[in-house]
PDB file of C-alpha atoms in Angstrom:
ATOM      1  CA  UNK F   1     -12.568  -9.801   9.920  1.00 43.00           C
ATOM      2  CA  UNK F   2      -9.553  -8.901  11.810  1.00 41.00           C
ATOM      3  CA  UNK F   3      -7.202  -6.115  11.892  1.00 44.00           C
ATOM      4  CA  UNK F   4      -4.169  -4.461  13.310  1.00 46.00           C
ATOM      5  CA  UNK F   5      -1.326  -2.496  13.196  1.00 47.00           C
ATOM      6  CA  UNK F   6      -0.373  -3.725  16.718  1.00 40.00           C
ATOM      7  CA  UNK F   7      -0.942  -6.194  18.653  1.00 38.00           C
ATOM      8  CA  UNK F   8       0.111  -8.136  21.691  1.00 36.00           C
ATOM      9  CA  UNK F   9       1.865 -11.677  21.611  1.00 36.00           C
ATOM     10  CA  UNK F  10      -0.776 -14.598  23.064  1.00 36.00           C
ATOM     11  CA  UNK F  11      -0.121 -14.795  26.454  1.00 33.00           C
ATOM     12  CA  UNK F  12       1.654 -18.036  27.756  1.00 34.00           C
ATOM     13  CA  UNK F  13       0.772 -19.882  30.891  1.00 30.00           C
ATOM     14  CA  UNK F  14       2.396 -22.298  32.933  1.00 31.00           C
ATOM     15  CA  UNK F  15       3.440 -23.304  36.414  1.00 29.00           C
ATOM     16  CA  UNK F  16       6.616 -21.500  37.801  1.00 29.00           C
ATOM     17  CA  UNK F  17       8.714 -24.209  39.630  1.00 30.00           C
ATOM     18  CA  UNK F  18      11.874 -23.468  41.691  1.00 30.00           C
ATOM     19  CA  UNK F  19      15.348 -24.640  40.502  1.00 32.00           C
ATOM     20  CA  UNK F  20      18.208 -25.004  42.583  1.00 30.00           C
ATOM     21  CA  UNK F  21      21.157 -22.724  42.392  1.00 34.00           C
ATOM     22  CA  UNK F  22      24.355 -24.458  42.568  1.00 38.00           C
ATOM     23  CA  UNK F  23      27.552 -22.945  44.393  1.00 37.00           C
ATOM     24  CA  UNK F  24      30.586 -22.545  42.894  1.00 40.00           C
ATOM     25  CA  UNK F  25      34.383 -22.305  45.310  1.00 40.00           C
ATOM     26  CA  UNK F  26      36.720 -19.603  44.858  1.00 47.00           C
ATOM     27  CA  UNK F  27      38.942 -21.984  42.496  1.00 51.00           C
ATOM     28  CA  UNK F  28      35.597 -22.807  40.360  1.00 53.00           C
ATOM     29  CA  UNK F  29      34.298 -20.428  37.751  1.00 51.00           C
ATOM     30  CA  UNK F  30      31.431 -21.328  36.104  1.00 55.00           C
ATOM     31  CA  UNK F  31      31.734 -21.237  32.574  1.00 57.00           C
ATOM     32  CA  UNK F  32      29.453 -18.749  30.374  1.00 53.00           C
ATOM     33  CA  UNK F  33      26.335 -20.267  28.620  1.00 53.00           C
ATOM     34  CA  UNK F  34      26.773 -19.473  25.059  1.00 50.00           C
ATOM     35  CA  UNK F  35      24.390 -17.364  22.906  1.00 46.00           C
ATOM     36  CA  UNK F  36      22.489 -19.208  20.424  1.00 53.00           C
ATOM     37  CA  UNK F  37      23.229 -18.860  16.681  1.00 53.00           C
ATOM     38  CA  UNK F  38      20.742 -16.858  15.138  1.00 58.00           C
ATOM     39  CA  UNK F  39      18.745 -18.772  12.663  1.00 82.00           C
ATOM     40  CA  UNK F  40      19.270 -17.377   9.380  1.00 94.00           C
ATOM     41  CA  UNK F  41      16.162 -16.238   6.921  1.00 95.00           C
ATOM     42  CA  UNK F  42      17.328 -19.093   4.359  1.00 94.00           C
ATOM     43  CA  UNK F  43      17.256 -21.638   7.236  1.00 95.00           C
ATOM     44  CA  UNK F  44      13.821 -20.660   8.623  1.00 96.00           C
ATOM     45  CA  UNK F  45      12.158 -20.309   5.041  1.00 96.00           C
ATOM     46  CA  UNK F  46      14.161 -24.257   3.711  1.00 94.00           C
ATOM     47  CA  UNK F  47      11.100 -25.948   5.143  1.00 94.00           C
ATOM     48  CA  UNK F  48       8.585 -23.237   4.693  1.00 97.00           C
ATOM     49  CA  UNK F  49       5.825 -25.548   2.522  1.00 97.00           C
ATOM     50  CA  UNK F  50       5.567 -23.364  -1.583  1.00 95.00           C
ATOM     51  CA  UNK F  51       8.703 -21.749  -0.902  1.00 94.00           C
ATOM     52  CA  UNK F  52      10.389 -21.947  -4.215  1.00 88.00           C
ATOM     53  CA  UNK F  53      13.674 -20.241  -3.200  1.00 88.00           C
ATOM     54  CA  UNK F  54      13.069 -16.317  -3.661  1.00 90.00           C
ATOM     55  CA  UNK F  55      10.676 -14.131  -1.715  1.00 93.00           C
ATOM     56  CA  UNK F  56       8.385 -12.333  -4.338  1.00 93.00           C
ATOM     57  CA  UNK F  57       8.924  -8.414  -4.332  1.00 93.00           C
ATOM     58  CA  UNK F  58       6.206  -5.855  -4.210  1.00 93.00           C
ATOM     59  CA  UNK F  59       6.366  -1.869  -5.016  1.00 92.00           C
ATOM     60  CA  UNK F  60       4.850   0.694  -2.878  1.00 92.00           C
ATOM     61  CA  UNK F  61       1.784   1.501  -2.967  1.00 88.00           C
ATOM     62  CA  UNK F  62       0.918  -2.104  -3.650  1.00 92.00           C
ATOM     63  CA  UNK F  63      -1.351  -4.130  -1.232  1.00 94.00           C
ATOM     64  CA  UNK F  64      -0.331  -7.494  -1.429  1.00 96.00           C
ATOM     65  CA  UNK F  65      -2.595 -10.625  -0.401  1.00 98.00           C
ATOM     66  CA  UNK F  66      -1.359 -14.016   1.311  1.00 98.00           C
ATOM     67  CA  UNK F  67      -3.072 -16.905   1.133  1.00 98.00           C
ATOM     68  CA  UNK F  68      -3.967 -18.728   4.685  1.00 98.00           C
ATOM     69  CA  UNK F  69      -4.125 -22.361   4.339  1.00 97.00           C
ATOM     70  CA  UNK F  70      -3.129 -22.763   0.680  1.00 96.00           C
ATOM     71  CA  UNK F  71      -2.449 -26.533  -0.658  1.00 95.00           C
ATOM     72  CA  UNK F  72       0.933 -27.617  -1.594  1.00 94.00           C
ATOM     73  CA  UNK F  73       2.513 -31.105  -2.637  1.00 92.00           C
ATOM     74  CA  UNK F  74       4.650 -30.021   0.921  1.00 90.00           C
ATOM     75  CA  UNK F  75       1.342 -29.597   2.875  1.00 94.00           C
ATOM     76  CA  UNK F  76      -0.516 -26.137   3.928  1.00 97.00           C
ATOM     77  CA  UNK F  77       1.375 -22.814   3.298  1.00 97.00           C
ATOM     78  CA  UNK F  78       1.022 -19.237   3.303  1.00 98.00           C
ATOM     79  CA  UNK F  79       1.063 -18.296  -0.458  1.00 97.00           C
ATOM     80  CA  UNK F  80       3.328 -16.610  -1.187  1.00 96.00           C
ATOM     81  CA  UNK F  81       5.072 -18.104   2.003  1.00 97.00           C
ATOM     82  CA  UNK F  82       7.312 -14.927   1.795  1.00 97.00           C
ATOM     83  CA  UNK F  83       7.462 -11.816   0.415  1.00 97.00           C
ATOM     84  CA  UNK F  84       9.639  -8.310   0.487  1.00 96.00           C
ATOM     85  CA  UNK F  85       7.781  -4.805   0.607  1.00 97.00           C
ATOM     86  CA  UNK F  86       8.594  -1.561   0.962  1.00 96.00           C
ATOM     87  CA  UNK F  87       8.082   0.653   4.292  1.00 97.00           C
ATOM     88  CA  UNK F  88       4.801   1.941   4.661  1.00 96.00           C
ATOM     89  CA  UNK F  89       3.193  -1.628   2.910  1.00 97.00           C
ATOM     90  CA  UNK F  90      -0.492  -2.911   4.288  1.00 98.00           C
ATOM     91  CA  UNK F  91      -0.279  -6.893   3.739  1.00 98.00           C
ATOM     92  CA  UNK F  92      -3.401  -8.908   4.183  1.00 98.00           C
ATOM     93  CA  UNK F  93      -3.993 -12.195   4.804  1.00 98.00           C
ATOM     94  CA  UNK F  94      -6.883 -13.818   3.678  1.00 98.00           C
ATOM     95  CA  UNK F  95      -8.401 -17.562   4.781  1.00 98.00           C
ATOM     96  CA  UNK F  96      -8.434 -19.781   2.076  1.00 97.00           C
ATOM     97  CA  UNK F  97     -10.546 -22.765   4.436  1.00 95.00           C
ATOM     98  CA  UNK F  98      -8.200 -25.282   3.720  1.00 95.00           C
ATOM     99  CA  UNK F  99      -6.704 -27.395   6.881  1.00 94.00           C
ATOM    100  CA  UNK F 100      -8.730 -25.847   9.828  1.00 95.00           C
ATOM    101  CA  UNK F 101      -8.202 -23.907  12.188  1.00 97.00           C
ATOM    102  CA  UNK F 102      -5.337 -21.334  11.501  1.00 97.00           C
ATOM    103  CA  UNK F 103      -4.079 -18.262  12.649  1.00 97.00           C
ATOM    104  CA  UNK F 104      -1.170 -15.402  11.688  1.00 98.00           C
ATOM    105  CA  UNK F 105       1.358 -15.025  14.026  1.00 98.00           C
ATOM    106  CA  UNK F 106       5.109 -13.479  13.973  1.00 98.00           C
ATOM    107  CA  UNK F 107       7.527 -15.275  15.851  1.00 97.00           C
ATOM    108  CA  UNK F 108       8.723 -12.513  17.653  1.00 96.00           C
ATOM    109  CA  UNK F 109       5.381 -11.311  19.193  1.00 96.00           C
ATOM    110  CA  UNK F 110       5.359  -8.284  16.393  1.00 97.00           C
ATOM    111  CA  UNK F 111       1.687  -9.303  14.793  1.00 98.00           C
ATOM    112  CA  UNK F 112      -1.272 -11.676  15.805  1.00 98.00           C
ATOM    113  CA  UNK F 113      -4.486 -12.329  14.343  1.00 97.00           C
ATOM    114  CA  UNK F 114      -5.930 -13.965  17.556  1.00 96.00           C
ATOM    115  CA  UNK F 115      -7.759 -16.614  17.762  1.00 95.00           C
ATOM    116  CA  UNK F 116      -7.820 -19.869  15.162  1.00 96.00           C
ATOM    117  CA  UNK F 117     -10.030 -20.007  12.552  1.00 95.00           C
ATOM    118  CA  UNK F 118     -11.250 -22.315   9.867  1.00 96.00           C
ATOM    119  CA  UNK F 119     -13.665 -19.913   8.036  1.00 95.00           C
ATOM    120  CA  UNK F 120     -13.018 -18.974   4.714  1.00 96.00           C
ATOM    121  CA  UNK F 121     -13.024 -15.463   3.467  1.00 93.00           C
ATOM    122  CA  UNK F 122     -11.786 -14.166   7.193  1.00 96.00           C
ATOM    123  CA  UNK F 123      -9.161 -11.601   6.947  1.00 97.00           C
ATOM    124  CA  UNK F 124      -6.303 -10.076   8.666  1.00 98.00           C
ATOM    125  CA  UNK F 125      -4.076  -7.477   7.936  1.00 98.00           C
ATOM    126  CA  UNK F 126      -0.941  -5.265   9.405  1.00 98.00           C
ATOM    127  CA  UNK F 127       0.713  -2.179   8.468  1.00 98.00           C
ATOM    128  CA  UNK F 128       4.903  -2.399   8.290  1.00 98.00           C
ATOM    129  CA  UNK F 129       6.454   0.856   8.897  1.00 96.00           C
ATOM    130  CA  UNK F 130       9.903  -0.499  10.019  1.00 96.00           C
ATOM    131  CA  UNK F 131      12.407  -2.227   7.494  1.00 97.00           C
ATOM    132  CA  UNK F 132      13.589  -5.498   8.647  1.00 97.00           C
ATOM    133  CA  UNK F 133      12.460  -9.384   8.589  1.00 97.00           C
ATOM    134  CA  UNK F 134       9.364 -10.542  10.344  1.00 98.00           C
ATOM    135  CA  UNK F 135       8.862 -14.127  10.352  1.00 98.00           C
ATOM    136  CA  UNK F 136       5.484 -15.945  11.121  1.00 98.00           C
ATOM    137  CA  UNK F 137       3.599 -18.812  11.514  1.00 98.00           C
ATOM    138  CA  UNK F 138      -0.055 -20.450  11.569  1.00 98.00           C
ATOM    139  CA  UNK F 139       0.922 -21.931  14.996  1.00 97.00           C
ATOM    140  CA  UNK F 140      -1.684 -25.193  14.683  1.00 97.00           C
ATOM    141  CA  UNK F 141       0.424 -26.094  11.638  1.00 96.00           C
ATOM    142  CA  UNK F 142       4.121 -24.666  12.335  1.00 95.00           C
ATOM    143  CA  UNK F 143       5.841 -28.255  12.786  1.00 95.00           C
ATOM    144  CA  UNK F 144       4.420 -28.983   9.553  1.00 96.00           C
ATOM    145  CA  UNK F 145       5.774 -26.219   7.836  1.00 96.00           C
ATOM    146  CA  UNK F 146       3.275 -23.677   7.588  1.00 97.00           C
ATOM    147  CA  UNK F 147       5.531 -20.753   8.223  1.00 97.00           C
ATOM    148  CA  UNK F 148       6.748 -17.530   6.321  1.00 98.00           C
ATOM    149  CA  UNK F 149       8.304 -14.650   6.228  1.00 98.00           C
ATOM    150  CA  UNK F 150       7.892 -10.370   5.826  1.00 98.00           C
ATOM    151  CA  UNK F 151      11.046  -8.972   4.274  1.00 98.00           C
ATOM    152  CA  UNK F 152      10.471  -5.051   4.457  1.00 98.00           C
ATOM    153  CA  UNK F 153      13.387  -2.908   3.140  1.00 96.00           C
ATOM    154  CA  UNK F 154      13.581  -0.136   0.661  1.00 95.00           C
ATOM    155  CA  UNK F 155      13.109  -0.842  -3.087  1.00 95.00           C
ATOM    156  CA  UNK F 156      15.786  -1.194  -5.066  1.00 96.00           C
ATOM    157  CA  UNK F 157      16.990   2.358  -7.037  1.00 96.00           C
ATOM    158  CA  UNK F 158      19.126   3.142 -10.355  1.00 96.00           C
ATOM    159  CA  UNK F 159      18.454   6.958  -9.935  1.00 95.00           C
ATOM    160  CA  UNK F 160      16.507   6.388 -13.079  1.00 96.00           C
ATOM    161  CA  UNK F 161      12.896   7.056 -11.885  1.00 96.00           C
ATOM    162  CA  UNK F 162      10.913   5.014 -14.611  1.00 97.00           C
ATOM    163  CA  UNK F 163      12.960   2.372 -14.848  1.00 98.00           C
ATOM    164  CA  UNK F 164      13.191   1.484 -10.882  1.00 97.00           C
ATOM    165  CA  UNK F 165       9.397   1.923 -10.583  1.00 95.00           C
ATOM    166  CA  UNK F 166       8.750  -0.664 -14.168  1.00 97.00           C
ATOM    167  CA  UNK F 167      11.054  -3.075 -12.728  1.00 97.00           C
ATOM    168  CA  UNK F 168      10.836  -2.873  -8.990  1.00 95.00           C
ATOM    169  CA  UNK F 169       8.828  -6.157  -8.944  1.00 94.00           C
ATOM    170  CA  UNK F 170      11.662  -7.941 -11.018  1.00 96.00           C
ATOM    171  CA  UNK F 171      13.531 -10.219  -8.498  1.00 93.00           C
ATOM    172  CA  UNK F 172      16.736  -9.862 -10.348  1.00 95.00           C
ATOM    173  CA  UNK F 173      16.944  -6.141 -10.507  1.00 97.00           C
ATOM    174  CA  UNK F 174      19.251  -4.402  -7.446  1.00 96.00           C
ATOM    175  CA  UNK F 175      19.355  -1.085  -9.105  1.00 97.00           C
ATOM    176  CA  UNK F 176      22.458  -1.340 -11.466  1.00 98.00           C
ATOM    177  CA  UNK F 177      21.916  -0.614 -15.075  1.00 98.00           C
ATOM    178  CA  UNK F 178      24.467  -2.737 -17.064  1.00 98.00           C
ATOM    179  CA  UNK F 179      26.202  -0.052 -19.955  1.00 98.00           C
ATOM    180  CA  UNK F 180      26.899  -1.282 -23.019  1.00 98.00           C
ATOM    181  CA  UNK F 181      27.044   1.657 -24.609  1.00 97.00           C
ATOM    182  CA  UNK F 182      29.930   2.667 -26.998  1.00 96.00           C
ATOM    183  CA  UNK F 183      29.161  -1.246 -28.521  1.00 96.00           C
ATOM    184  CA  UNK F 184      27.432  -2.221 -32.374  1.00 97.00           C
ATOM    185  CA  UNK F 185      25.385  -4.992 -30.183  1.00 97.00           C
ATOM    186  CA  UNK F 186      24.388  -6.628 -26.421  1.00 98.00           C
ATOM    187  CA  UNK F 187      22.535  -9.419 -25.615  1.00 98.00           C
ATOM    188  CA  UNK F 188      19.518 -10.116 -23.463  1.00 98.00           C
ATOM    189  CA  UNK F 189      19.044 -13.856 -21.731  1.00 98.00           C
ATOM    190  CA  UNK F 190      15.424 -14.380 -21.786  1.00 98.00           C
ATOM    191  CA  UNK F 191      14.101 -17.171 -19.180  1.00 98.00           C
ATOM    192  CA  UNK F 192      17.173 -16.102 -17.070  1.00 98.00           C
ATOM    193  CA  UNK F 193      16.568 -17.336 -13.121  1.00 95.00           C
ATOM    194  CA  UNK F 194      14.792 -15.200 -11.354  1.00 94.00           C
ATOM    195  CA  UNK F 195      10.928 -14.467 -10.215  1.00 93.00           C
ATOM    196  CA  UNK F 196      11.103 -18.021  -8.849  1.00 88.00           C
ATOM    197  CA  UNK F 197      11.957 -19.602 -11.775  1.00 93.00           C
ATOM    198  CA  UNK F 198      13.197 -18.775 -15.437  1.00 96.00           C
ATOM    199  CA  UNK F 199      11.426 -15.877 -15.230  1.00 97.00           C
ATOM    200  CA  UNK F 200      13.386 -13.274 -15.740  1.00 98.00           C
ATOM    201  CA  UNK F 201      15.649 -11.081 -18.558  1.00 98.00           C
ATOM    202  CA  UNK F 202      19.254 -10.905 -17.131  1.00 98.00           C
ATOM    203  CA  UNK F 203      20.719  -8.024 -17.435  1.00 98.00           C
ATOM    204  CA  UNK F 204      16.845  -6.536 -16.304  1.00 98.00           C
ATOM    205  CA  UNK F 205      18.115  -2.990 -17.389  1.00 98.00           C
ATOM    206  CA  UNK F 206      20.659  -2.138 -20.206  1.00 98.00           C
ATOM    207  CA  UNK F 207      21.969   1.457 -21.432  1.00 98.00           C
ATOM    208  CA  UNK F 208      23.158   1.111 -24.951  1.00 98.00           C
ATOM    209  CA  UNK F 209      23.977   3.927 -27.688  1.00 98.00           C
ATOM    210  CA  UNK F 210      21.869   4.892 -30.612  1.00 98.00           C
ATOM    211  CA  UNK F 211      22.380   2.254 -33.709  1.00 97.00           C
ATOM    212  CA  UNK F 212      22.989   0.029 -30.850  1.00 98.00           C
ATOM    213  CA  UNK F 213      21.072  -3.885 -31.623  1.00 98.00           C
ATOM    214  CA  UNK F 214      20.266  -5.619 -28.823  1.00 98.00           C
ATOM    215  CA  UNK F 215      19.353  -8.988 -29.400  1.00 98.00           C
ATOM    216  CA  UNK F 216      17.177 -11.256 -26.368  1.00 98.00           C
ATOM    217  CA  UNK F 217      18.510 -15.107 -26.615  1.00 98.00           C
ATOM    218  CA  UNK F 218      16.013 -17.609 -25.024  1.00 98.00           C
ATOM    219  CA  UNK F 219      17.324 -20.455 -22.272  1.00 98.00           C
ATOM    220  CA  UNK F 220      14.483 -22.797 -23.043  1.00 97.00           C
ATOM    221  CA  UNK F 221      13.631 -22.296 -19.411  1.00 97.00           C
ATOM    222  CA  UNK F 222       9.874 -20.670 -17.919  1.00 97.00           C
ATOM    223  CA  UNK F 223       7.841 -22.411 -20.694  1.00 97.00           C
ATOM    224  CA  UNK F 224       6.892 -19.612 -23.478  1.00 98.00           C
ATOM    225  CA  UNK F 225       8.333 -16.125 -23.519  1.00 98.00           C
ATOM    226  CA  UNK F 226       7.996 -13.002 -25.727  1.00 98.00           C
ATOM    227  CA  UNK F 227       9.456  -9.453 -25.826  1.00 98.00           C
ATOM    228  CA  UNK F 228       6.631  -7.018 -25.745  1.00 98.00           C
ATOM    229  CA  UNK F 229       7.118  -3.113 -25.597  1.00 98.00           C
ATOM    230  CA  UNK F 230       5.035  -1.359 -22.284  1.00 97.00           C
ATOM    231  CA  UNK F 231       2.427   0.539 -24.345  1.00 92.00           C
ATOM    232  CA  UNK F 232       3.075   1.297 -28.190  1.00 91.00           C
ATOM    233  CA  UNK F 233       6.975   0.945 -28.829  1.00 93.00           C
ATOM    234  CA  UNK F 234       9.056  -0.772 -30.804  1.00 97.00           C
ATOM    235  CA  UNK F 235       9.482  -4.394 -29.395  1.00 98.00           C
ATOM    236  CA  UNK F 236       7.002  -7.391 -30.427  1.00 97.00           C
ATOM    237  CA  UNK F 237       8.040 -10.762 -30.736  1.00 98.00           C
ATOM    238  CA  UNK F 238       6.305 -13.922 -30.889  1.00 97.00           C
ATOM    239  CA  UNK F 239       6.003 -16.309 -28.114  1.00 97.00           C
ATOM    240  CA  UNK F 240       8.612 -19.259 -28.386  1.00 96.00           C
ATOM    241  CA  UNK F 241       9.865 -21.553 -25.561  1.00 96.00           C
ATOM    242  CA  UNK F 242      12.540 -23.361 -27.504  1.00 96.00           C
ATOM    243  CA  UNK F 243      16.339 -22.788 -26.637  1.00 96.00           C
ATOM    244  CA  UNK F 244      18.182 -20.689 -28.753  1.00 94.00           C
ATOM    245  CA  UNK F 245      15.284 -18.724 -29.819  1.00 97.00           C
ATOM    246  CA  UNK F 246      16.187 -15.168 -30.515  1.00 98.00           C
ATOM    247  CA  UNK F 247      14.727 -11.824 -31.447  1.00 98.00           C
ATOM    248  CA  UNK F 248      16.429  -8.822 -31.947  1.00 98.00           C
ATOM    249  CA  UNK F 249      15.652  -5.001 -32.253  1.00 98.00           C
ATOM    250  CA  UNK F 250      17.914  -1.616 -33.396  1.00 98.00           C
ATOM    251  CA  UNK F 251      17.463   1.381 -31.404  1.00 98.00           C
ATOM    252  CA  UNK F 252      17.569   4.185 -33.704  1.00 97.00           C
ATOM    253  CA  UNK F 253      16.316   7.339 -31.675  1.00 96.00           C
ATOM    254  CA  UNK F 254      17.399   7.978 -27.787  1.00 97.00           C
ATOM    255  CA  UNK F 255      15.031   7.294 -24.713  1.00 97.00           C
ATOM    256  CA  UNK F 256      13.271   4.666 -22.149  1.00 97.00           C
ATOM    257  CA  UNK F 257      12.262   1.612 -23.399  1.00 98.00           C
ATOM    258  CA  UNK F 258      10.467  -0.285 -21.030  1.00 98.00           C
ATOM    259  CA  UNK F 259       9.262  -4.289 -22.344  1.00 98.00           C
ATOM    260  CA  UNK F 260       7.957  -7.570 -20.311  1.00 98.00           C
ATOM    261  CA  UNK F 261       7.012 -10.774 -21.516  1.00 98.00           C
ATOM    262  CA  UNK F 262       3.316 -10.987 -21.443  1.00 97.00           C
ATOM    263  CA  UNK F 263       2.469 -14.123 -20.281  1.00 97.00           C
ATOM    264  CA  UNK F 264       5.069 -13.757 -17.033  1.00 97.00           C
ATOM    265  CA  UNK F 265       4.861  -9.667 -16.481  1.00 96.00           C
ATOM    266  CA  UNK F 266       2.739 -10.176 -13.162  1.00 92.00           C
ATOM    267  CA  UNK F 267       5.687 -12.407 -11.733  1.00 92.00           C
ATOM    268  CA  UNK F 268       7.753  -9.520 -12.812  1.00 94.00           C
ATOM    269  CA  UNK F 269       9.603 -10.498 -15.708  1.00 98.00           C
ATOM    270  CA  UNK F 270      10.096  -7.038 -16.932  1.00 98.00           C
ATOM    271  CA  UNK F 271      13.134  -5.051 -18.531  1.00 98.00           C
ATOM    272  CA  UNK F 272      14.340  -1.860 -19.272  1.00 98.00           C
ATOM    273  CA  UNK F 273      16.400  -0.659 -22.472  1.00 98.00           C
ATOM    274  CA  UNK F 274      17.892   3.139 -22.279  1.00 98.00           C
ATOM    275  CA  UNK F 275      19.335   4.408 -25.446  1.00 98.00           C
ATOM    276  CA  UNK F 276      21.701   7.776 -25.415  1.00 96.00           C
TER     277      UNK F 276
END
C-alpha cells in the first residue's frame, strides 16, 4: 500500500529541439499570445464517468474512501468521482481491480500514487490541509473519462452548532436556517433535489414557533421516503414514495429537532426543525 501527504509529479521526458526565433522591424509588433481560459470544475467533471451532477460532501473528522476502477454504464470511474471535505480531511483511495492498471494522480502535480496497478485491495491516501479544488486522474484511462475531483473548503455554518454538524453532509444545506416563525404552519418538500438526486428535504433547516405544524409534502421523486426523528423524538412516519404524500407534526415545547429519512440518511438526506 501506498501513502503520502506529498509527493512529486512523474517526471516527463522528451527530446529538447531548437525552434527558430523570428524577427520582428521597428513598424512590427508582435501581438501577445493570449492566456488560456481556465477550465471550469463543471467542465472538467461533464465527462467525469458516475458523475451525477453534485460532488458528495463529507464532515470533519470523516475519512472518506474512493473507489479506483469502479464500473459505470460511462466506463471506469473513481466512485464517488468527486467529493468536497473539510481542511484537515485524509481521503483514501482504494483499488477496486476493475480495468487494469491504474493509478491516482492530480492534474496539477499536487498528489501521485506512483506507479500503475491492477491489484485489488492496494491503497493510497493523502492528507488536504489547504482549501481549494484538486482535480485528478487514473492517467491509463483519462481520455476515457476516468477523472475526478477534491473540493476542500470549510463546512457550511448556521452558528447553530448541532444543526451544522447533523446536516453538514446534506448537499442542499449552505448554512441558512429558513424562519418561519411567527406562522400557524410551514411546509417541508420531501424528495427535494439534492444528494444527487431527490434526496433531499428543502428547506434542510427550519426555525418555527411553538404550536407551530410543519407539515413534509412528498415530490414522488428518490423512490421511498420517511420522516424519522435522530434518536427518540417526536417524528415517525411511514415510508411512502407516491406524490402528494404528506405527514405532518405540531411542535408543542421549544428545542432542536433533528430527523432524516432512513433509507437515504447516509446520502445525507437529513433536516433540522428549531422551535422557540
Amino acid at each position: 500500500m501506498s501513502s503520502g501527504s506529498s509527493s512529486k509529479p512523474a517526471a516527463e521526458t522528451g527530446t529538447a529541439t531548437e525552434t527558430a526565433t523570428p524577427t520582428t522591424t521597428p513598424e512590427q509588433t508582435p501581438e501577445p499570445t493570449p492566456e488560456p481560459t481556465p477550465e471550469s470544475l463543471d467542465d472538467w467533471l461533464d465527462d467525469a464517468n458516475g458523475y451525477d451532477g453534485e460532488p458528495h460532501r463529507y464532515g470533519p473528522e470523516s475519512r472518506p474512501t474512493i473507489l479506483v476502477g469502479q464500473e459505470t454504464d460511462g466506463g471506469l470511474a473513481f466512485s464517488p468521482p468527486a467529493i468536497e471535505v473539510p481542511p484537515g480531511t485524509i481521503v483514501r483511495w482504494d483499488w477496486t481491480g476493475h480495468g487494469g492498471q491504474q493509478n491516482v494522480v492530480a492534474v496539477d502535480g499536487t498528489f501521485d500514487s506512483g506507479r500503475t496497478n491492477a491489484q485489488p485491495g492496494t491503497g493510497y491516501h493523502y492528507f488536504f490541509e489547504e482549501t481549494g479544488e484538486y482535480r485528478y486522474v487514473s492517467e491509463p484511462h483519462r481520455d476515457d473519462g476516468m477523472k475526478g475531483a477534491i473540493i476542500v473548503k470549510e463546512p457550511p455554518s448556521s452558528g447553530n452548532t448541532e444543526v451544522d454538524e447533523w446536516l453538514v453532509e446534506s448537499s442542499n444545506f449552505d448554512g441558512t436556517i429558513i424562519d418561519r416563525t411567527g406562522t400557524d404552519t410551514a411546509t417541508v418538500t420531501t424528495g427535494a433535489e439534492g444528494n444527487g438526486g431527490g434526496f433531499a428535504f428543502d428547506p434542510p433547516a427550519l426555525k418555527v414557533s411553538t404550536e407551530t405544524t410543519v407539515r413534509w409534502e412528498w415530490t414522488g421523486e428518490g423512490g421511498p421516503h420517511n420522516i424519522v426523528s435522530k434518536g427518540d423524538g417526536p417524528l415517525d412516519s411511514e415510508l411512502v414514495a407516491e406524490d402528494g404524500s404528506a405527514y405532518q407534526h405540531t411542535f408543542e415545547e421549544t428545542g432542536t429537532y433533528l430527523y432524516s429519512c432512513k433509507p437515504h440518511q447516509g446520502l445525507g438526506m437529513r433536516g433540522a426543525i428549531i422551535v422557540e
